[in-house]
mmCIF file of C-alpha atoms in Angstrom:
data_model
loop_
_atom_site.group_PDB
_atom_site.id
_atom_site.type_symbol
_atom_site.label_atom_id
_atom_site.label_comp_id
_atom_site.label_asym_id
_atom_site.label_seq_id
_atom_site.Cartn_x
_atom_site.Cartn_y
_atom_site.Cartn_z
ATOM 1 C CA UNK G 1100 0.000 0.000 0.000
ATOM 2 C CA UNK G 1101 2.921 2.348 -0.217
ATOM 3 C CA UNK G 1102 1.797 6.163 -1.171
ATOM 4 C CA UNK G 1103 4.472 7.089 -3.922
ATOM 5 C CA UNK G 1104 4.128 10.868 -5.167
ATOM 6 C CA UNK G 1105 6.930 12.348 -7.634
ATOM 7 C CA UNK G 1106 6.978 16.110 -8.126
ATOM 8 C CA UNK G 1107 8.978 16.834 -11.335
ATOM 9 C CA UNK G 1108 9.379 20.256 -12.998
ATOM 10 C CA UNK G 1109 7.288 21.325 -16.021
ATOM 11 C CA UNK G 1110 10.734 21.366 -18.481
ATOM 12 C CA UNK G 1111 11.227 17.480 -17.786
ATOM 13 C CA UNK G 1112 7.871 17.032 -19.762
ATOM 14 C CA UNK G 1113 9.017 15.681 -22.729
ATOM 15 C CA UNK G 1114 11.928 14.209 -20.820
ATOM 16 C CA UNK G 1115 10.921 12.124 -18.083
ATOM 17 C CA UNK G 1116 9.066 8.874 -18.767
ATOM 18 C CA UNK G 1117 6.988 8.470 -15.853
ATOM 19 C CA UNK G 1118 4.731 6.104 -16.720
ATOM 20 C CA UNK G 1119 7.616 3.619 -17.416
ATOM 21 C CA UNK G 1120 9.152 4.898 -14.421
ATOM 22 C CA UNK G 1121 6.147 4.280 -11.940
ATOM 23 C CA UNK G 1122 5.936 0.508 -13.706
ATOM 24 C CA UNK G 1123 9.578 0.041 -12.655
ATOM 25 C CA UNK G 1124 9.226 1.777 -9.259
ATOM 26 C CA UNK G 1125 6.552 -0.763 -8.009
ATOM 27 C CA UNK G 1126 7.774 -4.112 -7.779
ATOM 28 C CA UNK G 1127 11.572 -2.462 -7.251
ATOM 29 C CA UNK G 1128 9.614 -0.926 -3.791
ATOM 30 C CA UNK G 1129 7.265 -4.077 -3.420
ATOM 31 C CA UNK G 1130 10.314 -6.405 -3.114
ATOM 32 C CA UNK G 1131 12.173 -4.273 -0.868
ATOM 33 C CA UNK G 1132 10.032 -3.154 1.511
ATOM 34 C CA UNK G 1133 7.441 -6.894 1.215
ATOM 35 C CA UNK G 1134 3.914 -5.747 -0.316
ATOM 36 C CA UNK G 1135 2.341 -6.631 -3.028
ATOM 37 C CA UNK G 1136 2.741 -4.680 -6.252
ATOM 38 C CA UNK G 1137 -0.993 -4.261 -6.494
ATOM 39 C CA UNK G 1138 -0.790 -1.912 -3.614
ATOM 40 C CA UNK G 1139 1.491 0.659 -4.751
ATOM 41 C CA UNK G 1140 0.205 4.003 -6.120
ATOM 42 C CA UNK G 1141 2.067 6.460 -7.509
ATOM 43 C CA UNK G 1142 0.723 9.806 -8.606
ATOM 44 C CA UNK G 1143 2.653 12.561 -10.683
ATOM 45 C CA UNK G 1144 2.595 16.539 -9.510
ATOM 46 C CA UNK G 1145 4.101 19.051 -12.238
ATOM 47 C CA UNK G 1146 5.541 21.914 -10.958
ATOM 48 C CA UNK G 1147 5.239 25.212 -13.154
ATOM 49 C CA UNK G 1148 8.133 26.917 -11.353
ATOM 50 C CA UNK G 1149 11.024 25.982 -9.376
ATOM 51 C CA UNK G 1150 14.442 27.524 -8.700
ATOM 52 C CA UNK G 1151 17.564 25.831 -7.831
ATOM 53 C CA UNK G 1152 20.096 27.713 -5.451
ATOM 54 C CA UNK G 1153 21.248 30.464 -7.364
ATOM 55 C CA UNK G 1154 20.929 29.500 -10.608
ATOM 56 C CA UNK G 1155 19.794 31.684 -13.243
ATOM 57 C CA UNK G 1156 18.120 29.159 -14.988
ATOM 58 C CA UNK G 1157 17.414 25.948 -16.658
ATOM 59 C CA UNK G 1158 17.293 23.635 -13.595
ATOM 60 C CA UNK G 1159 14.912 21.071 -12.971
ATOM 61 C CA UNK G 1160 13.884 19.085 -10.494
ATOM 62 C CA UNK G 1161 12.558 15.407 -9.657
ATOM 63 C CA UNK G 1162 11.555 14.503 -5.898
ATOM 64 C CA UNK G 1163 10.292 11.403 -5.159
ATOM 65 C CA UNK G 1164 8.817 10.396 -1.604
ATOM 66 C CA UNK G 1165 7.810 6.902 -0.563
ATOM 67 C CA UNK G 1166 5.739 6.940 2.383
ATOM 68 C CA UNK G 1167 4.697 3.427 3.812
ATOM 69 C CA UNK G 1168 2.905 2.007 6.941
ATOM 70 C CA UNK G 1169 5.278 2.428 9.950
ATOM 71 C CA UNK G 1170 7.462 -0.429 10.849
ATOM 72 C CA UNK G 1171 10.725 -0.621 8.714
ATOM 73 C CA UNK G 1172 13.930 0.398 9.627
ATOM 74 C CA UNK G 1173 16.319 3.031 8.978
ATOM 75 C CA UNK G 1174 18.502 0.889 6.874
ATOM 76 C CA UNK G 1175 15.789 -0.613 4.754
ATOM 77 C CA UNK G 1176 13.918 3.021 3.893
ATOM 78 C CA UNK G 1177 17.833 3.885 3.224
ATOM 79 C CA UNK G 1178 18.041 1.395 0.535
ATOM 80 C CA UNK G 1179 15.084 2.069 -0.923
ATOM 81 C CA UNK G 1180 15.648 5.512 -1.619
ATOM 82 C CA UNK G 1181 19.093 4.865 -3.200
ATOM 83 C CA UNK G 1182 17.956 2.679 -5.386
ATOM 84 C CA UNK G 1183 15.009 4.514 -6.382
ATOM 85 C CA UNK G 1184 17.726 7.192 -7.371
ATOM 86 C CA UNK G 1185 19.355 4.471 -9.318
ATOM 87 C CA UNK G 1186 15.958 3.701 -11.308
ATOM 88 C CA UNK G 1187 15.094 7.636 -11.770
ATOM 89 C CA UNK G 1188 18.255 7.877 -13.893
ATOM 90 C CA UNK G 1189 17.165 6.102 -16.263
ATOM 91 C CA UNK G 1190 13.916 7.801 -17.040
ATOM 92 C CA UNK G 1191 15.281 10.941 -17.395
ATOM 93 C CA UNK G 1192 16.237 12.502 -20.515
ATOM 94 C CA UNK G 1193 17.185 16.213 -19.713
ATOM 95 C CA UNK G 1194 17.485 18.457 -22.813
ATOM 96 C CA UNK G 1195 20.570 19.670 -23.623
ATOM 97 C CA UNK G 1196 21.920 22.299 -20.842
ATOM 98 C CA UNK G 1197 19.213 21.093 -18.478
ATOM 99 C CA UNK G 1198 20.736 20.232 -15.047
ATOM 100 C CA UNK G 1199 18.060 17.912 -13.497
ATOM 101 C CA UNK G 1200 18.786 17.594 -9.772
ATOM 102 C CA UNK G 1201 17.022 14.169 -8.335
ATOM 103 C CA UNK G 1202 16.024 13.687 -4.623
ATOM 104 C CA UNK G 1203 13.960 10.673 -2.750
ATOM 105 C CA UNK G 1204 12.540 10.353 0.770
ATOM 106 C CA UNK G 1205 11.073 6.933 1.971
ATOM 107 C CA UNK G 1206 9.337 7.583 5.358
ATOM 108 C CA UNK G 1207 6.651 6.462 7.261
ATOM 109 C CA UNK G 1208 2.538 7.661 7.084
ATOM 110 C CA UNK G 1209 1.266 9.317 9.654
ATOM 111 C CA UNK G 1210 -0.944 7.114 12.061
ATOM 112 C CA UNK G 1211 -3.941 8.492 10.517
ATOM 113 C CA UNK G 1212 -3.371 7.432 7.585
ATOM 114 C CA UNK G 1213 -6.933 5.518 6.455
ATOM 115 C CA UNK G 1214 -8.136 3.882 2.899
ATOM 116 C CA UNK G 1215 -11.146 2.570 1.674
#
C-alpha cells in the first residue's frame, strides 16, 4: 500500500518517462520493503516553477517520496531511496543544458493514515 508521489518540474515534460518509471518503481519498492505490487500508487505533480540555489536558470527538479505504513527500519527506507535514485536515472532525458537535480525520501505515514 505504499503512497508514492513524484513532483517533477514542467521542463522534464518531454523528458521524463513516468509512466515507465512508476511501472519500474513498483515491484523495485514491493520487493524491498514486502507488499504486493498491487498496492502501490504512484501519482505525478508538475511543478510550473522551481528555482535551484542560485541558478539563473534551466534547472529542474525530480523529488520522489515513498511513504509506507510504519514499521521498517532506517537501513531498509535507506536502501530504498538509493535505489530509487538508481531507477530515476534512467527515465530521465534532460534536454541539452538542463541540469536535473534528483532527490527521494522513503518515510513512514502518519498514524492516521486511512483507505477505503
Amino acid at each position: 500500500m505504499p503512497q508514492i508521489t513524484v513532483d517533477y518540474s514542467a521542463e522534464l515534460d518531454d523528458g521524463f518517462d513516468r509512466r515507465g518509471f512508476a511501472l519500474a518503481l513498483h515491484p523495485l519498492v514491493a520487493e524491498t520493503v514486502t507488499t504486493k505490487i498491487p498496492g502501490c500508487k504512484t501519482r505525478f505533480r508538475r511543478v510550473e516553477e522551481s528555482v535551484v540555489g542560485d541558478a539563473p536558470a534551466g534547472d529542474a527538479i525530480v523529488h520522489v517520496e515513498v511513504a509506507l505504513l510504519a514499521g521498517r527500519t532506517a537501513e531498509l527506507k535507506g536502501r530504498l531511496t538509493a535505489a530509487i535514485l538508481d531507477l530515476l536515472a534512467g527515465h530521465l532525458k534532460a534536454a541539452d543544458g538542463l541540469v536535473v537535480h534528483t532527490s527521494a525520501e522513503t518515510r513512514d505515514l502518519d498514524p492516521s493514515f486511512a483507505k477505503s
